Amino acid sequence: MNFSENSMARTSLWVPGEDLLNYINGQMQPALGGAWLENMNPSTGQVMGRFPDSDASDVAMAVEAAAAAFPAWSGMSVEKRSALLYRLADLIEGHAEELAAAESADQGKPISLASKTDIPRAVDNFRFFAASIRTFSSESQPVSGGHLNITLRQPIGVVACISPWNLPLYLLTWKIAPALAAGNTVVAKPSELTPLTAYLLGKLCGEAGVPPGVVNLVHGTGLRAGEPLITDPRIPVISFTGGTVTGARIAGLAAPLFKKMSLELGGKNPNIVFTDADLDQAVETAVRAAFTNQGEICLCGSRILIQQPIYNTFRDLFLAKVKALSVGDPREQVNLGALVSEGHLHKVLGYVQLARDEGGIVLCGGNRVHPEGPCQNGYFMEPTVIEGLPNTCRTNQEEIFGPVVTLQPFENESEALVLANGTPFGLAAQVWTSDLSRAHQVAQQLKFGLVWVNCWMIRDLRTPFGGAKASGIGREGGVESLRFFTEPTNVCIKV
Ligand code: NDP
C-alpha cells in the first residue's frame, strides 16, 4: 500500500459493512439489550450492515448524558460554542464525498443530488447557526413608567430531535445545529430506514471536540426508541419532522407533559400555472419540483393545477420532459434513484392503482423499474403522471411521497385557490404567472407556510420554515429556530 492509499484508509469515515453504533456520552456503543436491525441498500435490495435496535434503556442513558452535559455546554461562551460548530461544519465538508456516497447508498437518491444538496446543506446548517448565534441576543424594552423590561433568551435543556428518511443528514442537522447553537444538548433519533449518515455525524462530533453528552444519537424504531424520547420527563423540547399521522401521535403523547414542540409534517403541494406564466420555465421547474429525490421531499409539487387555455400545451411539454428522465443506479448520472424501501415502493405503486380505480388516466409511468446490472432488485419506479381526477379523490388528497404527480385544469383564480387550499395540508405552494399583482393576491390567499412565485425550493436559511393546517405546528429557520430552542424569560426591574 503506498502512502496515499494508507492515509485514505486511515481517514475513511465508513467501511461498508461495519456495524453502525449509538453515540452516547461521546462513546460509540451497541444497544444495551444487544439487539440489531438490518440496514438495507434500497438500490440493490441487499443488506448493507446492521445498526442498534435501541430501546428505552438506551434512550434513558442518552438523556442522562445530555442532561449532565447541559450545564457546561449552556454555560460555555457563545464564541466557543460557535467555534465548535464551525469545526464540525468543516469536518463534514472535508468528508463531503464520502458522506454523499453513504447518503446515496442508504437512501437511494442519486449521488449527484446528495453531493449538490444534502451534504452542502448540512455544512450550511452548522455554519449558519454558528454565525447567527453570535448576533442573537436577549431583548430589552426601554424604561417605561419607571420599569425596565429585559427578555432573556436562555437555553432550555435537553432537546429531542426526530428526523425522517428523505433528507437524512440535511434534516437532522437542520435541528441539531440551532439546538446546539442556542446552548441546548441533544438526543437525536434518525429514521430506522436511514441511520448511516447520523452514525457518521457522531464520529465527526467526536473528532470536532464536541464535549461528551452534548450530542447523542440513538438508533432504532419509532416505537422502541422514538416514543421513550418523546415521553422522557427530562426532555422539555421536541423538534420532529415526519409524517402527519406520526406527528399527531407525538403531539398526543407530549401535550399532557407540556413540552415545547415543533412539528414539520406532510404536504400535498399545489403548483398553480396561469396562462400568463413563462411556460418553458414553469414546465422545467414543475418537472424538478415533482421528481427531485424521487418525489420524496415534503416540498415536492405533487398537484399541478393548470389554467384551462394552456392545459393541453403544458401537459404535452411536461410529458415530453418527464419521459426523458432517467431512472437507475444512483451512483450514475441519473435523474431518479431508488425509493427508500420496498414497503414504500409498494405503497406508492398502490396509489397508482388507486388512481386508476378512481378513474384517473396514467399518462406515463406507473410501473416498477428493474435496471440492468447490480441494481436490478432495487426499489425503482418510473416517474408517473396522472390526469382526469377530481380534487376530492384520495389520490389528490393524500400525501403519496413518491414520483407521482397529478394534473388538474382550472378556469380562474378563485377556482385555483379552492383547489389549492382544498386538502388538509398547507406546506408549500407554487404560483406561476407574469402578473405581479396576481402573484401577490394569490399568494396572500394560499393557506400555506411557504409560497414560491415563479420558482421552487429556494431555501434561504434566514426565512421561517414550516407548514399550516395538517402540515405542522410552529416554524423553524433563522431567528425562528433560535427562538424555538430558547426560553424567553421576562425580567422586569424597577429603576
Ligand atoms: P415518519 O413519521 O414515519 O417518521 C419520522 C421519524 O419519526 C422517524 O425517525 C421515525 O422512526 C420516527 N417515529 C415514528 N413513529 C414514532 C413514534 N411513535 N414516536 C417517536 N418517533 C417516531 O416519517 P417518514 O420517516 O416516513 O418521513 C416521511 C414524512 O416526513 C412525509 O410525510 C414527509 O412529508 C414528512 N416530511 C416533512 C418535512 C417538513 O419539513 N414538513 C420534511 C421532510 C419530510 P422510524 O423511521 O424508525 O419509524
XYZ file of C-alpha atoms and ligand atoms in Angstrom:
543
model
C 0.000 0.000 0.000
C 1.513 3.366 -0.912
C 1.286 6.404 1.334
C -1.798 7.981 -0.203
C -3.770 4.717 -0.080
C -2.728 4.326 3.506
C -3.781 7.811 4.542
C -7.098 7.432 2.663
C -7.744 4.236 4.608
C -6.947 5.924 7.910
C -9.209 8.884 7.249
C -12.055 6.846 5.778
C -15.209 7.561 7.752
C -17.064 4.430 6.854
C -16.149 0.956 5.756
C -19.135 -0.717 4.060
C -20.443 -3.488 6.277
C -19.181 -2.048 9.564
C -21.659 -2.059 12.443
C -23.338 1.279 12.978
C -23.447 2.224 16.661
C -25.212 4.566 19.028
C -23.241 7.648 20.007
C -23.891 8.280 23.690
C -21.816 10.438 26.033
C -19.067 10.610 23.429
C -18.849 6.814 23.110
C -19.842 4.540 20.238
C -21.803 1.606 21.608
C -24.309 -1.069 20.591
C -27.809 -1.170 22.069
C -27.695 -2.138 25.755
C -30.052 -5.030 25.035
C -27.741 -6.285 22.266
C -30.480 -6.209 19.576
C -29.759 -5.200 15.964
C -31.701 -4.145 12.894
C -30.629 -4.685 9.295
C -29.776 -1.706 7.165
C -30.832 -2.118 3.541
C -29.400 -0.529 0.441
C -32.577 0.382 -1.465
C -30.892 0.493 -4.849
C -29.687 -3.124 -4.615
C -32.270 -4.543 -2.213
C -29.392 -6.018 -0.225
C -28.427 -5.743 3.422
C -25.564 -3.240 3.878
C -24.943 -3.775 7.552
C -26.660 -3.557 10.908
C -27.451 -0.915 13.473
C -28.666 -0.904 17.093
C -32.284 -1.724 17.816
C -32.296 0.586 20.816
C -34.985 0.747 23.458
C -35.965 2.852 26.449
C -32.796 1.913 28.352
C -30.542 3.338 25.621
C -32.674 6.461 25.423
C -32.534 6.879 29.205
C -28.752 6.613 29.118
C -28.531 9.194 26.329
C -30.868 11.604 28.104
C -28.852 11.256 31.280
C -25.655 12.074 29.397
C -27.300 15.055 27.691
C -28.690 16.359 30.987
C -25.286 16.036 32.635
C -23.604 17.877 29.739
C -26.141 20.712 29.710
C -24.768 22.992 32.468
C -21.277 23.178 30.948
C -22.472 23.470 27.353
C -25.082 26.127 28.076
C -22.564 27.983 30.211
C -19.852 27.909 27.554
C -19.218 31.239 25.863
C -21.107 31.765 22.634
C -17.767 32.263 20.853
C -16.518 28.824 21.907
C -19.778 27.066 21.038
C -19.827 28.794 17.703
C -16.204 27.791 17.001
C -17.019 24.125 17.706
C -19.943 24.225 15.297
C -17.728 25.763 12.621
C -15.221 22.972 13.196
C -17.941 20.370 12.783
C -19.074 22.056 9.564
C -15.504 21.975 8.244
C -15.211 18.283 9.027
C -18.473 17.490 7.245
C -17.237 19.480 4.263
C -13.905 17.679 4.380
C -15.714 14.340 4.170
C -18.367 15.536 1.725
C -17.682 12.969 -0.965
C -17.808 10.059 1.402
C -20.915 11.356 3.123
C -22.663 11.834 -0.223
C -21.837 8.274 -1.221
C -23.092 6.997 2.128
C -26.317 9.013 1.899
C -26.961 7.752 -1.596
C -26.323 4.125 -0.621
C -28.576 4.410 2.417
C -31.434 6.435 0.965
C -31.413 5.575 -2.749
C -31.044 9.150 -4.014
C -28.686 9.982 -6.889
C -25.218 10.601 -5.571
C -25.135 13.797 -7.634
C -28.080 15.146 -5.639
C -26.524 14.187 -2.305
C -23.291 15.930 -3.366
C -25.032 19.028 -4.638
C -27.719 19.421 -1.991
C -27.805 17.157 1.059
C -24.235 17.391 2.260
C -23.557 21.068 1.442
C -26.782 21.896 3.226
C -25.661 20.007 6.332
C -22.480 22.099 6.254
C -24.532 25.269 5.832
C -26.822 24.361 8.711
C -23.878 24.325 11.114
C -22.185 27.401 9.635
C -25.387 29.404 9.534
C -26.291 28.793 13.174
C -22.665 29.099 14.306
C -22.796 32.599 12.826
C -26.318 33.576 13.807
C -25.971 32.674 17.495
C -23.290 35.330 17.718
C -25.771 38.030 16.771
C -28.795 36.579 18.580
C -29.356 38.470 21.771
C -31.754 38.968 24.583
C -34.099 41.906 24.130
C -34.738 44.891 26.295
C -37.676 47.240 26.256
C -36.945 50.878 27.115
C -37.801 52.087 30.569
C -41.491 52.892 30.753
C -43.245 54.123 33.878
C -40.134 53.523 35.937
C -39.625 49.909 34.897
C -37.079 48.293 32.588
C -38.043 45.082 30.832
C -35.415 42.639 29.725
C -36.406 39.470 27.904
C -33.738 36.860 28.349
C -33.424 34.127 25.716
C -31.955 31.198 27.565
C -31.065 27.636 26.580
C -33.784 25.231 27.702
C -32.179 21.849 28.345
C -32.160 18.526 26.527
C -33.800 18.635 23.104
C -35.240 15.591 21.321
C -34.644 15.709 17.557
C -36.525 13.145 15.474
C -35.965 13.184 11.750
C -37.238 11.325 8.656
C -35.540 9.303 5.933
C -35.919 11.506 2.881
C -33.150 14.051 3.554
C -31.381 12.283 6.405
C -28.329 14.382 7.246
C -29.848 17.577 5.858
C -32.847 17.450 8.203
C -31.016 16.010 11.196
C -28.536 18.886 11.130
C -31.345 21.393 10.477
C -32.476 20.548 14.018
C -29.240 19.762 15.806
C -27.327 22.857 14.655
C -29.683 25.530 16.062
C -30.437 23.472 19.172
C -26.719 23.295 19.972
C -26.008 26.866 18.944
C -28.661 28.057 21.369
C -26.921 26.191 24.191
C -29.042 23.054 24.467
C -27.832 19.477 24.424
C -29.386 16.942 22.085
C -30.630 13.388 21.901
C -31.484 12.593 18.282
C -33.118 9.619 16.663
C -32.764 9.314 12.904
C -35.137 7.210 10.836
C -34.589 3.472 11.049
C -34.505 3.454 7.232
C -31.504 5.800 7.019
C -29.217 5.528 10.052
C -25.890 5.781 8.231
C -25.007 9.468 7.968
C -26.260 10.109 11.521
C -23.798 7.476 12.712
C -21.039 9.185 10.735
C -22.027 12.555 12.189
C -21.440 11.038 15.645
C -17.885 10.181 14.603
C -17.345 13.726 13.378
C -18.721 15.239 16.596
C -16.036 13.321 18.475
C -13.377 14.467 16.040
C -14.518 18.087 16.265
C -14.123 18.016 20.040
C -17.812 18.466 20.851
C -17.844 17.579 24.582
C -19.257 14.150 25.516
C -23.017 14.159 26.102
C -23.683 17.314 24.088
C -24.796 15.319 21.025
C -26.227 11.831 21.472
C -27.506 9.722 18.581
C -29.736 6.767 19.331
C -30.764 4.423 16.536
C -33.833 2.265 16.363
C -37.518 2.227 15.568
C -40.076 4.913 16.221
C -41.917 2.845 18.794
C -39.000 1.392 20.766
C -36.552 4.295 20.595
C -38.666 7.283 19.468
C -41.507 7.165 21.980
C -39.356 6.901 25.121
C -37.636 10.043 23.898
C -40.953 11.845 23.487
C -42.217 10.872 26.930
C -38.984 11.282 28.916
C -39.766 13.916 31.578
C -36.192 15.273 31.402
C -36.778 16.444 27.817
C -38.678 19.736 27.611
C -38.392 20.337 23.852
C -39.202 18.210 20.813
C -38.338 19.017 17.229
C -39.970 16.472 14.945
C -40.056 16.155 11.170
C -42.039 13.334 9.654
C -45.496 12.194 8.633
C -48.715 13.800 9.814
C -50.004 10.622 11.495
C -46.780 10.254 13.486
C -46.896 13.965 14.303
C -50.409 13.556 15.736
C -49.259 10.609 17.841
C -46.281 12.578 19.166
C -48.410 15.629 19.911
C -50.865 13.394 21.790
C -48.100 11.961 23.948
C -46.254 15.223 24.542
C -49.089 17.709 25.058
C -50.130 16.494 28.549
C -46.469 16.745 29.560
C -46.429 20.427 28.436
C -43.446 20.054 26.166
C -42.481 22.673 23.644
C -42.985 21.167 20.211
C -42.205 21.945 16.611
C -43.848 19.592 14.135
C -42.842 19.702 10.468
C -45.211 17.283 8.766
C -46.501 16.126 5.405
C -47.675 18.053 2.372
C -49.801 17.784 -0.759
C -48.417 20.769 -2.504
C -50.149 22.566 -5.370
C -48.292 24.069 -8.270
C -50.579 26.649 -9.919
C -49.779 27.609 -13.507
C -51.646 30.588 -15.007
C -51.912 31.268 -18.745
C -49.529 34.221 -18.480
C -46.715 32.124 -16.996
C -43.348 31.715 -18.664
C -44.282 28.282 -19.934
C -40.799 26.904 -20.528
C -39.660 27.792 -17.049
C -42.892 26.621 -15.470
C -42.636 23.239 -17.175
C -38.979 22.753 -16.424
C -39.407 23.657 -12.770
C -42.582 21.583 -12.437
C -40.597 18.519 -13.527
C -37.907 19.202 -10.933
C -40.480 20.028 -8.274
C -42.334 16.781 -8.891
C -39.474 14.305 -9.229
C -36.373 15.544 -7.405
C -35.314 12.930 -4.836
C -37.855 10.529 -6.437
C -40.633 12.862 -5.264
C -39.625 12.118 -1.680
C -39.402 15.721 -0.498
C -42.127 17.197 1.661
C -41.969 20.308 -0.575
C -42.493 18.491 -3.891
C -45.247 19.930 -6.079
C -47.420 16.853 -6.458
C -50.616 18.513 -7.751
C -50.141 20.626 -10.834
C -53.084 22.953 -11.430
C -53.097 24.394 -14.949
C -55.320 27.140 -16.322
C -57.624 25.697 -18.958
C -56.414 27.551 -22.107
C -52.851 26.214 -21.703
C -53.734 22.826 -20.207
C -53.017 20.723 -23.312
C -49.858 22.614 -24.242
C -48.486 22.394 -20.720
C -49.349 18.710 -20.459
C -47.604 17.828 -23.713
C -44.447 19.765 -22.885
C -44.422 18.346 -19.365
C -44.909 14.751 -20.526
C -42.114 15.037 -23.063
C -39.705 16.110 -20.334
C -40.872 13.513 -17.830
C -40.468 10.709 -20.375
C -36.875 11.822 -20.896
C -35.958 11.399 -17.215
C -33.601 8.555 -16.420
C -34.112 6.091 -13.574
C -31.394 3.772 -12.287
C -28.210 3.172 -10.341
C -27.857 6.271 -8.133
C -24.076 6.144 -8.465
C -24.512 7.001 -12.169
C -25.712 10.274 -13.690
C -29.459 9.616 -13.328
C -32.444 11.805 -12.587
C -34.197 9.392 -10.238
C -32.627 6.794 -7.958
C -34.394 4.186 -5.846
C -37.311 4.700 -3.483
C -36.265 4.343 0.127
C -37.651 0.870 0.864
C -39.591 -1.996 -0.623
C -42.547 -1.148 1.612
C -42.561 2.441 0.407
C -42.281 1.377 -3.250
C -45.363 -0.815 -2.833
C -47.214 1.972 -1.070
C -46.527 4.350 -3.968
C -47.407 1.737 -6.614
C -50.603 1.118 -4.621
C -51.501 4.789 -5.061
C -51.130 4.451 -8.840
C -53.587 1.551 -8.733
C -55.877 3.617 -6.526
C -55.720 6.464 -9.060
C -56.768 4.033 -11.815
C -59.604 2.731 -9.634
C -60.718 6.300 -9.021
C -60.954 6.864 -12.779
C -57.602 8.549 -13.374
C -55.648 8.190 -16.614
C -51.989 7.299 -16.218
C -50.322 9.394 -18.933
C -46.867 7.991 -18.323
C -45.029 5.767 -15.870
C -46.788 3.846 -13.130
C -44.501 0.811 -13.081
C -41.625 -0.611 -11.122
C -38.269 -0.491 -12.918
C -35.620 -3.223 -12.795
C -32.413 -1.628 -14.091
C -29.883 -3.983 -15.623
C -26.839 -4.864 -13.527
C -26.261 -4.622 -9.781
C -29.430 -2.610 -9.180
C -31.902 -4.983 -10.782
C -33.536 -5.830 -7.426
C -33.616 -2.230 -6.225
C -36.796 -0.302 -5.463
C -37.042 1.830 -8.601
C -40.135 3.328 -10.160
C -40.967 5.285 -13.292
C -41.919 8.944 -12.878
C -45.687 8.919 -13.140
C -48.170 11.497 -14.409
C -51.924 11.135 -13.900
C -54.871 13.233 -15.088
C -58.629 13.119 -15.001
C -59.189 13.032 -11.245
C -61.275 15.397 -9.119
C -59.606 17.255 -6.270
C -61.674 15.399 -3.702
C -60.432 11.888 -4.521
C -57.875 10.180 -2.288
C -55.122 10.420 -4.908
C -55.412 14.204 -4.778
C -55.950 14.426 -1.021
C -53.355 12.105 0.492
C -49.605 12.520 0.543
C -48.030 9.886 -1.744
C -44.418 10.956 -1.205
C -43.101 9.351 -4.368
C -42.622 10.074 -8.088
C -46.319 10.597 -8.792
C -47.923 13.828 -9.898
C -51.462 14.705 -10.944
C -52.614 17.329 -13.444
C -55.868 19.259 -12.999
C -57.320 22.086 -15.070
C -58.886 25.215 -13.563
C -60.830 28.128 -15.039
C -59.923 31.164 -12.973
C -58.119 32.468 -9.923
C -60.862 31.673 -7.468
C -61.159 28.083 -8.662
C -57.371 27.702 -8.461
C -57.480 28.850 -4.845
C -60.300 26.465 -3.948
C -58.371 23.544 -5.453
C -55.032 24.571 -3.967
C -56.420 25.112 -0.472
C -58.739 22.123 -0.732
C -56.716 19.474 1.134
C -55.957 19.044 4.839
C -52.328 20.085 4.193
C -50.683 23.508 3.961
C -46.941 23.158 3.499
C -45.753 24.732 0.227
C -47.418 26.136 -2.889
C -46.082 27.422 -6.195
C -47.619 30.143 -8.350
C -46.566 30.690 -11.951
C -47.633 33.989 -13.513
C -46.057 37.081 -15.039
C -48.643 39.330 -13.399
C -47.125 40.685 -10.199
C -50.456 41.793 -8.729
C -51.979 38.396 -9.314
C -48.941 36.675 -7.818
C -49.263 38.784 -4.706
C -53.018 38.430 -4.383
C -52.995 34.688 -4.857
C -50.025 34.194 -2.514
C -51.865 36.007 0.262
C -54.858 33.714 -0.029
C -52.945 30.454 -0.074
C -53.144 28.760 3.324
C -49.571 27.523 3.251
C -46.378 28.010 5.230
C -44.408 28.738 2.051
C -45.377 30.144 -1.331
C -42.901 30.212 -4.195
C -43.703 32.533 -7.098
C -42.061 31.567 -10.397
C -39.574 29.341 -8.585
C -39.307 26.301 -6.343
C -37.186 25.121 -3.435
C -35.341 28.377 -2.968
C -34.427 27.990 0.681
C -32.839 30.902 2.461
C -31.936 29.750 5.962
C -32.980 33.104 7.406
C -36.635 32.630 6.465
C -39.319 30.919 8.561
C -39.951 27.341 7.521
C -42.938 25.181 8.421
C -46.472 24.285 7.482
C -50.055 25.317 8.155
C -53.016 23.025 8.916
C -52.070 19.310 8.958
C -48.574 20.188 7.716
C -47.424 21.126 11.169
C -47.146 23.451 14.080
C -44.535 26.144 14.528
C -41.756 27.498 12.394
C -38.033 26.902 12.332
C -35.330 28.646 10.313
C -33.213 31.691 11.146
C -34.330 33.560 14.197
C -37.433 31.328 14.452
C -35.194 28.340 15.220
C -33.252 30.251 17.837
C -36.486 31.457 19.403
C -37.869 27.921 19.397
C -34.793 26.475 21.043
C -34.649 29.125 23.788
C -36.949 30.027 26.675
C -37.919 33.683 26.914
C -37.868 34.965 30.475
C -39.116 38.475 31.004
C -37.280 40.262 33.776
C -38.925 43.481 34.878
C -36.757 45.782 37.000
C -37.960 48.818 38.888
C -35.454 51.562 38.234
P -42.427 9.079 9.898
O -43.427 9.976 10.534
O -42.782 7.675 9.673
O -41.079 9.048 10.754
C -40.358 10.214 11.093
C -39.478 9.905 12.269
O -40.293 9.646 13.408
C -38.611 8.648 12.081
O -37.396 8.831 12.753
C -39.448 7.607 12.782
O -38.721 6.494 13.170
C -39.960 8.384 13.969
N -41.154 7.835 14.589
C -42.102 7.041 14.032
N -43.073 6.763 14.948
C -42.706 7.387 16.085
C -43.290 7.494 17.384
N -44.442 6.898 17.679
N -42.656 8.214 18.327
C -41.491 8.844 18.043
N -40.894 8.781 16.838
C -41.494 8.077 15.864
O -41.999 9.819 8.573
P -41.068 9.258 7.440
O -39.738 8.928 8.017
O -41.823 8.230 6.698
O -40.856 10.552 6.545
C -41.727 10.943 5.576
C -42.671 12.017 6.070
O -41.937 13.120 6.564
C -43.543 12.548 4.988
O -44.855 12.668 5.453
C -42.969 13.917 4.710
O -43.879 14.837 4.179
C -42.527 14.321 6.067
N -41.533 15.382 5.959
C -41.883 16.648 6.328
C -40.991 17.688 6.169
C -41.337 19.073 6.609
O -40.419 19.859 6.779
N -42.583 19.434 6.789
C -39.668 17.472 5.583
C -39.413 16.096 5.234
C -40.324 15.099 5.423
P -38.747 5.193 12.209
O -38.185 5.619 10.891
O -37.889 4.269 12.923
O -40.186 4.768 12.119
